């Protein structure tokens, strides 16, 4: 998917730094990409997605909010962006009801999935996994792993 991000870890010391790294990554994402985010509550998954969206050409990243209560938000950037939040996912049938598999396999769009570990078996092979870990009040360890096996 993204060779230079095949496996990497960063320590971010601020919101600004996290947004900057996410934005740089977003600029490199190509249509068909799926980014699967994991981490505890409050670790910065939605913030990271704001940065990805900015890098993908979303002009007003303030519109990027967690779709916790609706499961999916759509954004327009240089490609369509599907933003899922699986935090409240109770049943796998809920994924079927919104067409999850079709969205995350859309070759013309980028899919961003928060709480992806709740549907690990439904995340396409080749996804870029991003784990955010709280290391301090404003710092996060951000680990990236390309699942494509390249």
mmCIF file of C-alpha atoms in Angstrom:
data_model
loop_
_atom_site.group_PDB
_atom_site.id
_atom_site.type_symbol
_atom_site.label_atom_id
_atom_site.label_comp_id
_atom_site.label_asym_id
_atom_site.label_seq_id
_atom_site.Cartn_x
_atom_site.Cartn_y
_atom_site.Cartn_z
ATOM 1 C CA UNK A 1 0.000 0.000 0.000
ATOM 2 C CA UNK A 2 2.470 2.657 1.159
ATOM 3 C CA UNK A 3 5.961 1.251 1.186
ATOM 4 C CA UNK A 4 7.609 3.842 3.427
ATOM 5 C CA UNK A 5 4.937 3.294 6.072
ATOM 6 C CA UNK A 6 5.117 -0.517 5.954
ATOM 7 C CA UNK A 7 6.008 -0.546 9.650
ATOM 8 C CA UNK A 8 6.846 2.529 11.681
ATOM 9 C CA UNK A 9 6.312 4.124 15.080
ATOM 10 C CA UNK A 10 6.319 7.781 16.030
ATOM 11 C CA UNK A 11 6.041 9.627 19.313
ATOM 12 C CA UNK A 12 3.842 12.689 18.990
ATOM 13 C CA UNK A 13 4.143 15.371 21.652
ATOM 14 C CA UNK A 14 1.205 17.533 20.567
ATOM 15 C CA UNK A 15 -2.091 17.687 18.717
ATOM 16 C CA UNK A 16 -0.372 19.744 16.026
ATOM 17 C CA UNK A 17 2.327 17.123 15.515
ATOM 18 C CA UNK A 18 -0.249 14.307 15.318
ATOM 19 C CA UNK A 19 -2.303 16.257 12.770
ATOM 20 C CA UNK A 20 0.845 16.951 10.740
ATOM 21 C CA UNK A 21 1.868 13.306 10.532
ATOM 22 C CA UNK A 22 -1.669 12.232 9.692
ATOM 23 C CA UNK A 23 -1.928 14.905 7.002
ATOM 24 C CA UNK A 24 1.365 13.747 5.436
ATOM 25 C CA UNK A 25 0.078 10.171 5.424
ATOM 26 C CA UNK A 26 -3.260 11.278 3.945
ATOM 27 C CA UNK A 27 -1.442 12.880 1.012
ATOM 28 C CA UNK A 28 0.108 9.493 0.191
ATOM 29 C CA UNK A 29 -3.108 7.459 0.326
ATOM 30 C CA UNK A 30 -4.412 6.232 -2.998
ATOM 31 C CA UNK A 31 -7.954 5.282 -4.037
ATOM 32 C CA UNK A 32 -8.844 1.854 -2.680
ATOM 33 C CA UNK A 33 -6.892 2.352 0.553
ATOM 34 C CA UNK A 34 -8.335 1.314 3.892
ATOM 35 C CA UNK A 35 -6.902 2.719 7.127
ATOM 36 C CA UNK A 36 -7.887 0.734 10.230
ATOM 37 C CA UNK A 37 -7.442 2.647 13.494
ATOM 38 C CA UNK A 38 -7.216 1.161 16.977
ATOM 39 C CA UNK A 39 -6.564 2.596 20.411
ATOM 40 C CA UNK A 40 -8.270 3.277 23.693
ATOM 41 C CA UNK A 41 -11.015 5.837 24.192
ATOM 42 C CA UNK A 42 -9.520 9.328 23.927
ATOM 43 C CA UNK A 43 -6.304 8.188 22.256
ATOM 44 C CA UNK A 44 -6.814 10.443 19.241
ATOM 45 C CA UNK A 45 -8.314 8.253 16.519
ATOM 46 C CA UNK A 46 -10.773 10.923 15.353
ATOM 47 C CA UNK A 47 -8.062 13.591 15.525
ATOM 48 C CA UNK A 48 -5.816 11.394 13.376
ATOM 49 C CA UNK A 49 -8.666 10.997 10.884
ATOM 50 C CA UNK A 50 -9.033 14.810 10.749
ATOM 51 C CA UNK A 51 -5.395 14.973 9.663
ATOM 52 C CA UNK A 52 -5.841 12.166 7.129
ATOM 53 C CA UNK A 53 -8.899 13.953 5.709
ATOM 54 C CA UNK A 54 -6.939 17.199 5.381
ATOM 55 C CA UNK A 55 -4.211 15.313 3.499
ATOM 56 C CA UNK A 56 -6.888 13.752 1.298
ATOM 57 C CA UNK A 57 -8.118 17.199 0.290
ATOM 58 C CA UNK A 58 -11.042 17.827 2.658
ATOM 59 C CA UNK A 59 -11.078 21.628 2.848
ATOM 60 C CA UNK A 60 -12.875 22.006 6.162
ATOM 61 C CA UNK A 61 -11.488 19.346 8.483
ATOM 62 C CA UNK A 62 -13.661 20.791 11.275
ATOM 63 C CA UNK A 63 -16.532 18.938 9.577
ATOM 64 C CA UNK A 64 -14.752 15.678 10.353
ATOM 65 C CA UNK A 65 -16.429 14.299 13.448
ATOM 66 C CA UNK A 66 -16.746 10.835 14.863
ATOM 67 C CA UNK A 67 -19.795 9.102 13.361
ATOM 68 C CA UNK A 68 -20.384 7.187 16.608
ATOM 69 C CA UNK A 69 -24.167 7.379 16.471
ATOM 70 C CA UNK A 70 -24.607 6.877 12.710
ATOM 71 C CA UNK A 71 -21.698 4.483 12.015
ATOM 72 C CA UNK A 72 -20.658 6.256 8.783
ATOM 73 C CA UNK A 73 -19.850 9.768 7.562
ATOM 74 C CA UNK A 74 -18.978 10.617 3.958
ATOM 75 C CA UNK A 75 -16.535 13.369 3.001
ATOM 76 C CA UNK A 76 -15.410 14.723 -0.343
ATOM 77 C CA UNK A 77 -11.716 15.244 -0.927
ATOM 78 C CA UNK A 78 -9.636 14.381 -3.973
ATOM 79 C CA UNK A 79 -11.448 11.015 -3.660
ATOM 80 C CA UNK A 80 -14.575 10.041 -1.722
ATOM 81 C CA UNK A 81 -13.799 9.271 1.937
ATOM 82 C CA UNK A 82 -15.808 6.818 4.047
ATOM 83 C CA UNK A 83 -15.339 7.348 7.791
ATOM 84 C CA UNK A 84 -16.625 4.541 10.006
ATOM 85 C CA UNK A 85 -16.707 4.453 13.809
ATOM 86 C CA UNK A 86 -17.390 0.963 15.146
ATOM 87 C CA UNK A 87 -17.318 1.894 18.852
ATOM 88 C CA UNK A 88 -21.027 1.207 19.370
ATOM 89 C CA UNK A 89 -21.127 -1.799 17.055
ATOM 90 C CA UNK A 90 -23.177 -4.516 18.739
ATOM 91 C CA UNK A 91 -23.802 -6.967 15.939
ATOM 92 C CA UNK A 92 -21.981 -7.831 12.767
ATOM 93 C CA UNK A 93 -25.352 -7.569 11.019
ATOM 94 C CA UNK A 94 -25.121 -3.798 11.565
ATOM 95 C CA UNK A 95 -22.123 -3.775 9.215
ATOM 96 C CA UNK A 96 -24.136 -5.653 6.616
ATOM 97 C CA UNK A 97 -27.015 -3.189 6.961
ATOM 98 C CA UNK A 98 -24.818 -0.228 5.961
ATOM 99 C CA UNK A 99 -22.932 -2.103 3.235
ATOM 100 C CA UNK A 100 -19.620 -2.013 5.123
ATOM 101 C CA UNK A 101 -17.828 -4.519 2.873
ATOM 102 C CA UNK A 102 -18.795 -2.655 -0.293
ATOM 103 C CA UNK A 103 -17.561 0.638 1.138
ATOM 104 C CA UNK A 104 -14.192 -0.628 2.418
ATOM 105 C CA UNK A 105 -13.534 -2.418 -0.870
ATOM 106 C CA UNK A 106 -14.486 0.526 -3.101
ATOM 107 C CA UNK A 107 -11.486 0.974 -5.440
ATOM 108 C CA UNK A 108 -12.334 4.634 -6.077
ATOM 109 C CA UNK A 109 -12.482 5.772 -2.434
ATOM 110 C CA UNK A 110 -10.509 5.756 0.819
ATOM 111 C CA UNK A 111 -12.015 4.114 3.909
ATOM 112 C CA UNK A 112 -11.076 5.181 7.438
ATOM 113 C CA UNK A 113 -12.269 2.851 10.207
ATOM 114 C CA UNK A 114 -12.141 3.746 13.919
ATOM 115 C CA UNK A 115 -12.280 0.859 16.413
ATOM 116 C CA UNK A 116 -11.358 -1.455 13.527
ATOM 117 C CA UNK A 117 -10.395 -4.208 15.961
ATOM 118 C CA UNK A 118 -14.137 -4.747 16.568
ATOM 119 C CA UNK A 119 -14.442 -6.020 12.978
ATOM 120 C CA UNK A 120 -10.918 -7.270 12.298
ATOM 121 C CA UNK A 121 -12.158 -10.104 10.064
ATOM 122 C CA UNK A 122 -14.029 -7.582 7.869
ATOM 123 C CA UNK A 123 -11.073 -5.246 7.289
ATOM 124 C CA UNK A 124 -9.589 -5.929 3.836
ATOM 125 C CA UNK A 125 -6.144 -7.449 3.551
ATOM 126 C CA UNK A 126 -3.771 -4.707 2.551
ATOM 127 C CA UNK A 127 -5.203 -2.267 5.085
ATOM 128 C CA UNK A 128 -2.905 0.141 6.866
ATOM 129 C CA UNK A 129 -3.314 -0.405 10.622
ATOM 130 C CA UNK A 130 -2.750 2.608 12.871
ATOM 131 C CA UNK A 131 -2.606 2.156 16.633
ATOM 132 C CA UNK A 132 -2.642 5.163 18.940
ATOM 133 C CA UNK A 133 -1.466 4.760 22.520
ATOM 134 C CA UNK A 134 -1.687 7.451 25.197
ATOM 135 C CA UNK A 135 1.778 8.067 26.669
ATOM 136 C CA UNK A 136 1.064 11.353 28.478
ATOM 137 C CA UNK A 137 -1.467 14.185 28.673
ATOM 138 C CA UNK A 138 -0.586 15.431 25.170
ATOM 139 C CA UNK A 139 1.666 12.683 23.825
ATOM 140 C CA UNK A 140 0.820 9.584 21.820
ATOM 141 C CA UNK A 141 2.746 6.658 20.412
ATOM 142 C CA UNK A 142 1.517 6.139 16.861
ATOM 143 C CA UNK A 143 2.307 2.775 15.285
ATOM 144 C CA UNK A 144 1.694 2.075 11.604
ATOM 145 C CA UNK A 145 1.680 -1.354 10.021
ATOM 146 C CA UNK A 146 0.920 -2.183 6.404
ATOM 147 C CA UNK A 147 -1.061 -5.438 6.298
ATOM 148 C CA UNK A 148 -0.490 -6.042 2.585
ATOM 149 C CA UNK A 149 2.539 -8.245 3.146
ATOM 150 C CA UNK A 150 4.568 -6.319 0.570
#
